[in-house]
């Protein structure tokens, strides 16, 4: 288990016979750690990327056997006052909020508070910038590869955005596909959590939850360069406070977590949802939700 926090630390832990066992704590970031991504792993080692405040991105290798060791493989900071003419925010103010890994090309895709999505390639002990794409006008909270040709992202203004993957991959990995960035307004405030599931080769359902206490189900049809919104259903007042975690589980269920300290299990019937069960958590300020499958 890998976690990062506001104290700038990265914590590696294990769960053994039902008990939580901290293994090693790494202090290497200049500011808070906002997101993590596992790049590769096996029984003996783990390669993890971490990112957060001060536009800092790092890659770590954890050696599990024969004894526990760790080292920072690479580190990258935006090294100029502005990386391009489009980027107006000083690099010290930029926070990396979410990231994902495109395993086929070995490309790390990172979303920033300035509305840009950036991609990097790990080459030896260096993180090499690949491309930069202005996908949002506001701080991006979520990014993921949601389709073979598209990246899905969400921001603090409640927008869901589809960005062509080719805009962020190396030139050698691009094919003839070049679409446009497509945006949809889903929430009246920030989209705190997003998850998706592929229904068919051409249909993707996106679940999202926001600061407006609502849960939204949006179904998109993807046909080549075209993405259309088949339907959007927003279910208001699902929690008493902002919903900060949402995940699809099983075939037709959603689980959500909120700052109201409740965790709900919902059943999805087409575009409608209904409560199956709920429980309370003792965690006073829940900030995320993860599911172990």
mmCIF file of C-alpha atoms in Angstrom:
data_model
loop_
_atom_site.group_PDB
_atom_site.id
_atom_site.type_symbol
_atom_site.label_atom_id
_atom_site.label_comp_id
_atom_site.label_asym_id
_atom_site.label_seq_id
_atom_site.Cartn_x
_atom_site.Cartn_y
_atom_site.Cartn_z
ATOM 1 C CA UNK A 1 0.000 0.000 0.000
ATOM 2 C CA UNK A 2 1.317 3.449 -0.967
ATOM 3 C CA UNK A 3 -0.050 6.729 0.426
ATOM 4 C CA UNK A 4 0.973 10.370 0.210
ATOM 5 C CA UNK A 5 -0.019 13.303 2.352
ATOM 6 C CA UNK A 6 0.022 16.994 3.177
ATOM 7 C CA UNK A 7 3.121 16.397 5.331
ATOM 8 C CA UNK A 8 5.133 15.824 2.092
ATOM 9 C CA UNK A 9 5.750 12.170 3.027
ATOM 10 C CA UNK A 10 5.160 9.001 1.040
ATOM 11 C CA UNK A 11 4.281 6.018 3.211
ATOM 12 C CA UNK A 12 4.758 2.403 2.120
ATOM 13 C CA UNK A 13 2.799 -0.055 4.236
ATOM 14 C CA UNK A 14 1.645 -3.663 4.281
ATOM 15 C CA UNK A 15 -1.445 -5.413 5.574
ATOM 16 C CA UNK A 16 -0.476 -8.706 7.200
ATOM 17 C CA UNK A 17 -2.977 -11.013 8.926
ATOM 18 C CA UNK A 18 -5.450 -8.192 9.240
ATOM 19 C CA UNK A 19 -2.976 -5.723 10.733
ATOM 20 C CA UNK A 20 -1.607 -2.516 9.245
ATOM 21 C CA UNK A 21 2.200 -2.492 9.200
ATOM 22 C CA UNK A 22 4.150 0.651 8.166
ATOM 23 C CA UNK A 23 7.277 -0.296 6.202
ATOM 24 C CA UNK A 24 9.068 2.900 5.243
ATOM 25 C CA UNK A 25 8.379 6.631 5.171
ATOM 26 C CA UNK A 26 10.026 8.765 2.484
ATOM 27 C CA UNK A 27 10.507 12.514 2.832
ATOM 28 C CA UNK A 28 11.470 13.837 -0.570
ATOM 29 C CA UNK A 29 8.822 16.277 -1.796
ATOM 30 C CA UNK A 30 9.034 20.059 -1.465
ATOM 31 C CA UNK A 31 5.285 20.329 -0.853
ATOM 32 C CA UNK A 32 2.219 18.158 -0.283
ATOM 33 C CA UNK A 33 1.780 14.907 -2.226
ATOM 34 C CA UNK A 34 -1.503 15.047 -4.166
ATOM 35 C CA UNK A 35 -1.445 11.926 -6.343
ATOM 36 C CA UNK A 36 0.288 8.592 -6.915
ATOM 37 C CA UNK A 37 0.530 6.080 -9.758
ATOM 38 C CA UNK A 38 2.055 2.590 -9.852
ATOM 39 C CA UNK A 39 4.144 2.247 -13.022
ATOM 40 C CA UNK A 40 5.259 -1.367 -12.600
ATOM 41 C CA UNK A 41 5.464 -3.996 -9.872
ATOM 42 C CA UNK A 42 6.451 -7.578 -9.202
ATOM 43 C CA UNK A 43 7.144 -9.689 -6.123
ATOM 44 C CA UNK A 44 10.495 -8.027 -5.496
ATOM 45 C CA UNK A 45 10.146 -4.379 -6.509
ATOM 46 C CA UNK A 46 7.730 -1.529 -7.101
ATOM 47 C CA UNK A 47 8.051 1.551 -9.349
ATOM 48 C CA UNK A 48 5.853 4.428 -8.191
ATOM 49 C CA UNK A 49 5.333 7.995 -9.416
ATOM 50 C CA UNK A 50 4.286 10.765 -7.034
ATOM 51 C CA UNK A 51 3.307 14.377 -7.699
ATOM 52 C CA UNK A 52 1.911 17.373 -5.879
ATOM 53 C CA UNK A 53 2.645 20.961 -4.947
ATOM 54 C CA UNK A 54 5.337 23.156 -6.545
ATOM 55 C CA UNK A 55 4.765 21.267 -9.836
ATOM 56 C CA UNK A 56 7.026 18.474 -8.607
ATOM 57 C CA UNK A 57 6.984 14.984 -10.111
ATOM 58 C CA UNK A 58 9.093 12.081 -8.815
ATOM 59 C CA UNK A 59 9.577 8.387 -9.560
ATOM 60 C CA UNK A 60 10.645 5.967 -6.814
ATOM 61 C CA UNK A 61 11.864 2.391 -6.870
ATOM 62 C CA UNK A 62 11.105 0.259 -3.816
ATOM 63 C CA UNK A 63 13.101 -2.946 -3.517
ATOM 64 C CA UNK A 64 11.224 -5.448 -1.350
ATOM 65 C CA UNK A 65 13.662 -8.391 -1.428
ATOM 66 C CA UNK A 66 16.131 -9.458 -0.136
ATOM 67 C CA UNK A 67 15.709 -6.403 2.135
ATOM 68 C CA UNK A 68 13.631 -3.250 1.996
ATOM 69 C CA UNK A 69 15.406 -0.440 0.134
ATOM 70 C CA UNK A 70 14.270 2.639 -1.758
ATOM 71 C CA UNK A 71 15.705 5.315 -3.999
ATOM 72 C CA UNK A 72 14.433 8.200 -6.088
ATOM 73 C CA UNK A 73 14.902 7.246 -9.722
ATOM 74 C CA UNK A 74 13.953 10.610 -11.238
ATOM 75 C CA UNK A 75 12.636 14.034 -10.289
ATOM 76 C CA UNK A 76 11.198 16.866 -12.362
ATOM 77 C CA UNK A 77 10.198 20.465 -11.652
ATOM 78 C CA UNK A 78 8.842 22.947 -14.175
ATOM 79 C CA UNK A 79 12.119 24.808 -14.523
ATOM 80 C CA UNK A 80 11.135 28.068 -16.221
ATOM 81 C CA UNK A 81 8.830 30.863 -14.984
ATOM 82 C CA UNK A 82 6.351 29.871 -17.718
ATOM 83 C CA UNK A 83 6.673 26.731 -19.801
ATOM 84 C CA UNK A 84 4.908 28.211 -22.815
ATOM 85 C CA UNK A 85 3.146 31.386 -23.894
ATOM 86 C CA UNK A 86 -0.208 29.827 -22.988
ATOM 87 C CA UNK A 87 0.757 29.026 -19.418
ATOM 88 C CA UNK A 88 0.162 32.109 -17.294
ATOM 89 C CA UNK A 89 0.564 30.700 -13.785
ATOM 90 C CA UNK A 90 3.991 30.788 -12.046
ATOM 91 C CA UNK A 91 5.320 27.268 -11.667
ATOM 92 C CA UNK A 92 5.599 27.519 -7.865
ATOM 93 C CA UNK A 93 1.800 27.957 -7.719
ATOM 94 C CA UNK A 94 1.030 24.940 -9.922
ATOM 95 C CA UNK A 95 -0.103 21.775 -8.159
ATOM 96 C CA UNK A 96 -0.266 18.388 -9.836
ATOM 97 C CA UNK A 97 -3.649 17.036 -8.733
ATOM 98 C CA UNK A 98 -4.070 13.701 -10.543
ATOM 99 C CA UNK A 99 -2.149 11.401 -12.868
ATOM 100 C CA UNK A 100 -2.340 8.137 -14.758
ATOM 101 C CA UNK A 101 0.043 5.891 -16.683
ATOM 102 C CA UNK A 102 -0.281 4.804 -20.312
ATOM 103 C CA UNK A 103 1.491 1.463 -20.144
ATOM 104 C CA UNK A 104 1.574 0.813 -23.899
ATOM 105 C CA UNK A 105 3.859 3.791 -24.508
ATOM 106 C CA UNK A 106 5.338 4.215 -21.017
ATOM 107 C CA UNK A 107 3.877 7.728 -20.819
ATOM 108 C CA UNK A 108 3.011 9.389 -17.508
ATOM 109 C CA UNK A 109 0.043 11.768 -17.849
ATOM 110 C CA UNK A 110 -0.284 14.460 -15.169
ATOM 111 C CA UNK A 111 -3.110 16.982 -14.592
ATOM 112 C CA UNK A 112 -2.399 20.376 -13.040
ATOM 113 C CA UNK A 113 -4.177 23.112 -11.135
ATOM 114 C CA UNK A 114 -3.565 25.456 -14.094
ATOM 115 C CA UNK A 115 -5.872 23.446 -16.369
ATOM 116 C CA UNK A 116 -3.066 21.827 -18.360
ATOM 117 C CA UNK A 117 -2.477 18.118 -18.855
ATOM 118 C CA UNK A 118 1.197 17.254 -19.301
ATOM 119 C CA UNK A 119 2.880 14.042 -20.340
ATOM 120 C CA UNK A 120 6.324 12.721 -19.427
ATOM 121 C CA UNK A 121 8.511 9.824 -20.447
ATOM 122 C CA UNK A 122 10.869 8.097 -18.001
ATOM 123 C CA UNK A 123 14.222 7.686 -19.736
ATOM 124 C CA UNK A 124 16.929 6.322 -17.456
ATOM 125 C CA UNK A 125 17.082 8.635 -14.455
ATOM 126 C CA UNK A 126 15.280 11.531 -16.155
ATOM 127 C CA UNK A 127 11.653 12.512 -16.678
ATOM 128 C CA UNK A 128 11.480 13.992 -20.170
ATOM 129 C CA UNK A 129 8.542 16.302 -20.998
ATOM 130 C CA UNK A 130 6.627 14.997 -24.017
ATOM 131 C CA UNK A 131 3.618 17.254 -24.627
ATOM 132 C CA UNK A 132 1.384 19.833 -22.963
ATOM 133 C CA UNK A 133 -2.335 20.276 -23.617
ATOM 134 C CA UNK A 134 -4.702 22.982 -22.334
ATOM 135 C CA UNK A 135 -7.829 20.900 -21.695
ATOM 136 C CA UNK A 136 -9.530 22.961 -18.967
ATOM 137 C CA UNK A 137 -9.951 26.563 -17.867
ATOM 138 C CA UNK A 138 -9.944 25.527 -14.214
ATOM 139 C CA UNK A 139 -8.031 23.288 -11.798
ATOM 140 C CA UNK A 140 -8.166 19.641 -12.912
ATOM 141 C CA UNK A 141 -9.098 17.163 -10.183
ATOM 142 C CA UNK A 142 -9.104 13.892 -12.132
ATOM 143 C CA UNK A 143 -7.465 12.349 -15.189
ATOM 144 C CA UNK A 144 -7.563 8.804 -16.603
ATOM 145 C CA UNK A 145 -7.198 6.915 -19.876
ATOM 146 C CA UNK A 146 -10.840 5.962 -20.383
ATOM 147 C CA UNK A 147 -10.776 4.752 -23.985
ATOM 148 C CA UNK A 148 -8.222 3.582 -26.541
ATOM 149 C CA UNK A 149 -8.196 7.058 -28.111
ATOM 150 C CA UNK A 150 -9.386 9.356 -25.320
ATOM 151 C CA UNK A 151 -8.405 10.766 -21.935
ATOM 152 C CA UNK A 152 -11.150 11.606 -19.433
ATOM 153 C CA UNK A 153 -10.707 14.491 -16.974
ATOM 154 C CA UNK A 154 -12.781 16.658 -14.611
ATOM 155 C CA UNK A 155 -12.285 20.059 -12.971
ATOM 156 C CA UNK A 156 -13.329 22.357 -10.124
ATOM 157 C CA UNK A 157 -16.032 23.997 -12.258
ATOM 158 C CA UNK A 158 -17.914 20.717 -12.767
ATOM 159 C CA UNK A 159 -16.798 20.047 -16.352
ATOM 160 C CA UNK A 160 -16.091 16.585 -17.766
ATOM 161 C CA UNK A 161 -13.584 16.753 -20.606
ATOM 162 C CA UNK A 162 -12.525 14.293 -23.310
ATOM 163 C CA UNK A 163 -9.039 14.920 -24.743
ATOM 164 C CA UNK A 164 -7.607 12.928 -27.678
ATOM 165 C CA UNK A 165 -4.859 10.668 -26.342
ATOM 166 C CA UNK A 166 -2.740 11.502 -29.379
ATOM 167 C CA UNK A 167 -2.364 15.080 -28.084
ATOM 168 C CA UNK A 168 -0.237 13.761 -25.213
ATOM 169 C CA UNK A 169 1.575 10.712 -26.576
ATOM 170 C CA UNK A 170 4.980 10.776 -28.302
ATOM 171 C CA UNK A 171 4.934 11.439 -32.046
ATOM 172 C CA UNK A 172 6.087 7.908 -32.836
ATOM 173 C CA UNK A 173 3.040 6.415 -31.062
ATOM 174 C CA UNK A 174 0.397 8.514 -32.829
ATOM 175 C CA UNK A 175 -1.799 7.111 -35.524
ATOM 176 C CA UNK A 176 -4.162 8.890 -37.904
ATOM 177 C CA UNK A 177 -6.578 9.720 -35.047
ATOM 178 C CA UNK A 178 -6.694 13.451 -34.228
ATOM 179 C CA UNK A 179 -9.905 14.681 -32.649
ATOM 180 C CA UNK A 180 -10.897 17.853 -30.788
ATOM 181 C CA UNK A 181 -11.151 18.442 -27.053
ATOM 182 C CA UNK A 182 -14.795 17.975 -26.016
ATOM 183 C CA UNK A 183 -16.283 19.427 -22.818
ATOM 184 C CA UNK A 184 -19.559 18.809 -20.989
ATOM 185 C CA UNK A 185 -20.867 20.630 -17.886
ATOM 186 C CA UNK A 186 -22.079 17.993 -15.417
ATOM 187 C CA UNK A 187 -21.976 19.603 -11.943
ATOM 188 C CA UNK A 188 -22.678 23.122 -10.697
ATOM 189 C CA UNK A 189 -19.454 22.974 -8.642
ATOM 190 C CA UNK A 190 -16.283 20.893 -8.557
ATOM 191 C CA UNK A 191 -16.374 17.268 -9.738
ATOM 192 C CA UNK A 192 -14.573 15.717 -6.774
ATOM 193 C CA UNK A 193 -14.622 12.087 -7.900
ATOM 194 C CA UNK A 194 -15.039 10.347 -11.245
ATOM 195 C CA UNK A 195 -15.193 6.718 -12.316
ATOM 196 C CA UNK A 196 -16.133 5.064 -15.591
ATOM 197 C CA UNK A 197 -17.057 1.729 -17.083
ATOM 198 C CA UNK A 198 -17.180 0.534 -20.683
ATOM 199 C CA UNK A 199 -20.612 -0.794 -21.582
ATOM 200 C CA UNK A 200 -19.825 -1.633 -25.208
ATOM 201 C CA UNK A 201 -17.034 -0.839 -27.657
ATOM 202 C CA UNK A 202 -18.719 2.486 -28.380
ATOM 203 C CA UNK A 203 -20.441 3.368 -25.087
ATOM 204 C CA UNK A 204 -18.862 4.543 -21.838
ATOM 205 C CA UNK A 205 -20.773 5.394 -18.669
ATOM 206 C CA UNK A 206 -19.211 8.013 -16.416
ATOM 207 C CA UNK A 207 -20.174 8.377 -12.768
ATOM 208 C CA UNK A 208 -19.218 11.592 -10.980
ATOM 209 C CA UNK A 209 -19.842 13.238 -7.635
ATOM 210 C CA UNK A 210 -19.390 16.825 -6.623
ATOM 211 C CA UNK A 211 -19.218 19.623 -4.128
ATOM 212 C CA UNK A 212 -22.905 20.203 -4.851
ATOM 213 C CA UNK A 213 -23.675 16.928 -2.969
ATOM 214 C CA UNK A 214 -24.967 15.326 -6.157
ATOM 215 C CA UNK A 215 -24.199 12.148 -8.108
ATOM 216 C CA UNK A 216 -24.297 12.271 -11.903
ATOM 217 C CA UNK A 217 -24.507 9.432 -14.406
ATOM 218 C CA UNK A 218 -23.507 10.358 -17.954
ATOM 219 C CA UNK A 219 -23.485 7.966 -20.892
ATOM 220 C CA UNK A 220 -21.277 8.819 -23.870
ATOM 221 C CA UNK A 221 -21.247 7.341 -27.357
ATOM 222 C CA UNK A 222 -17.767 7.271 -28.930
ATOM 223 C CA UNK A 223 -17.542 6.879 -32.689
ATOM 224 C CA UNK A 224 -14.037 7.655 -33.936
ATOM 225 C CA UNK A 225 -13.422 11.398 -33.572
ATOM 226 C CA UNK A 226 -16.971 12.079 -32.401
ATOM 227 C CA UNK A 227 -18.224 11.885 -28.809
ATOM 228 C CA UNK A 228 -21.871 12.562 -28.061
ATOM 229 C CA UNK A 229 -23.691 12.711 -24.743
ATOM 230 C CA UNK A 230 -26.450 10.110 -24.914
ATOM 231 C CA UNK A 231 -27.938 11.157 -21.582
ATOM 232 C CA UNK A 232 -27.051 12.838 -18.315
ATOM 233 C CA UNK A 233 -28.912 12.322 -15.072
ATOM 234 C CA UNK A 234 -27.971 14.374 -12.020
ATOM 235 C CA UNK A 235 -29.265 13.109 -8.688
ATOM 236 C CA UNK A 236 -29.187 15.989 -6.160
ATOM 237 C CA UNK A 237 -28.795 15.852 -2.374
ATOM 238 C CA UNK A 238 -27.399 12.317 -2.286
ATOM 239 C CA UNK A 239 -25.331 13.224 0.771
ATOM 240 C CA UNK A 240 -25.557 15.918 3.419
ATOM 241 C CA UNK A 241 -22.127 17.253 2.433
ATOM 242 C CA UNK A 242 -19.877 17.221 -0.642
ATOM 243 C CA UNK A 243 -19.308 13.783 -2.137
ATOM 244 C CA UNK A 244 -15.571 13.127 -2.428
ATOM 245 C CA UNK A 245 -15.443 9.479 -3.499
ATOM 246 C CA UNK A 246 -17.300 7.401 -6.111
ATOM 247 C CA UNK A 247 -16.583 3.990 -7.601
ATOM 248 C CA UNK A 248 -18.472 1.505 -9.760
ATOM 249 C CA UNK A 249 -18.522 -1.960 -8.203
ATOM 250 C CA UNK A 250 -19.942 -5.102 -9.704
ATOM 251 C CA UNK A 251 -22.255 -4.874 -12.658
ATOM 252 C CA UNK A 252 -24.782 -2.305 -11.492
ATOM 253 C CA UNK A 253 -23.717 -0.768 -8.188
ATOM 254 C CA UNK A 254 -21.986 2.430 -7.070
ATOM 255 C CA UNK A 255 -20.345 3.172 -3.746
ATOM 256 C CA UNK A 256 -19.894 6.766 -2.557
ATOM 257 C CA UNK A 257 -18.229 8.476 0.397
ATOM 258 C CA UNK A 258 -18.792 11.979 1.708
ATOM 259 C CA UNK A 259 -17.576 14.455 4.276
ATOM 260 C CA UNK A 260 -20.842 13.750 6.094
ATOM 261 C CA UNK A 261 -19.044 10.556 7.269
ATOM 262 C CA UNK A 262 -21.433 8.236 5.448
ATOM 263 C CA UNK A 263 -20.642 5.581 2.869
ATOM 264 C CA UNK A 264 -23.543 4.649 0.592
ATOM 265 C CA UNK A 265 -24.117 1.648 -1.649
ATOM 266 C CA UNK A 266 -26.372 2.492 -4.603
ATOM 267 C CA UNK A 267 -28.046 0.298 -7.190
ATOM 268 C CA UNK A 268 -28.028 1.575 -10.761
ATOM 269 C CA UNK A 269 -31.141 0.900 -12.852
ATOM 270 C CA UNK A 270 -30.497 2.349 -16.307
ATOM 271 C CA UNK A 271 -30.070 6.041 -15.486
ATOM 272 C CA UNK A 272 -31.644 5.947 -12.013
ATOM 273 C CA UNK A 273 -30.056 5.104 -8.647
ATOM 274 C CA UNK A 274 -31.524 3.870 -5.385
ATOM 275 C CA UNK A 275 -29.992 3.295 -1.943
ATOM 276 C CA UNK A 276 -29.212 -0.316 -1.060
ATOM 277 C CA UNK A 277 -27.422 0.263 2.235
ATOM 278 C CA UNK A 278 -25.189 2.715 4.072
ATOM 279 C CA UNK A 279 -22.785 2.835 6.975
ATOM 280 C CA UNK A 280 -21.007 5.499 8.986
ATOM 281 C CA UNK A 281 -17.262 5.989 9.186
ATOM 282 C CA UNK A 282 -15.280 7.339 12.113
ATOM 283 C CA UNK A 283 -12.984 9.265 9.756
ATOM 284 C CA UNK A 284 -13.864 12.901 10.373
ATOM 285 C CA UNK A 285 -12.555 14.401 7.122
ATOM 286 C CA UNK A 286 -12.743 11.798 4.349
ATOM 287 C CA UNK A 287 -10.757 12.878 1.269
ATOM 288 C CA UNK A 288 -10.885 9.889 -1.078
ATOM 289 C CA UNK A 289 -12.257 6.409 -1.699
ATOM 290 C CA UNK A 290 -10.443 3.393 -3.120
ATOM 291 C CA UNK A 291 -11.736 -0.098 -3.869
ATOM 292 C CA UNK A 292 -9.608 -3.230 -3.697
ATOM 293 C CA UNK A 293 -10.760 -5.666 -6.382
#
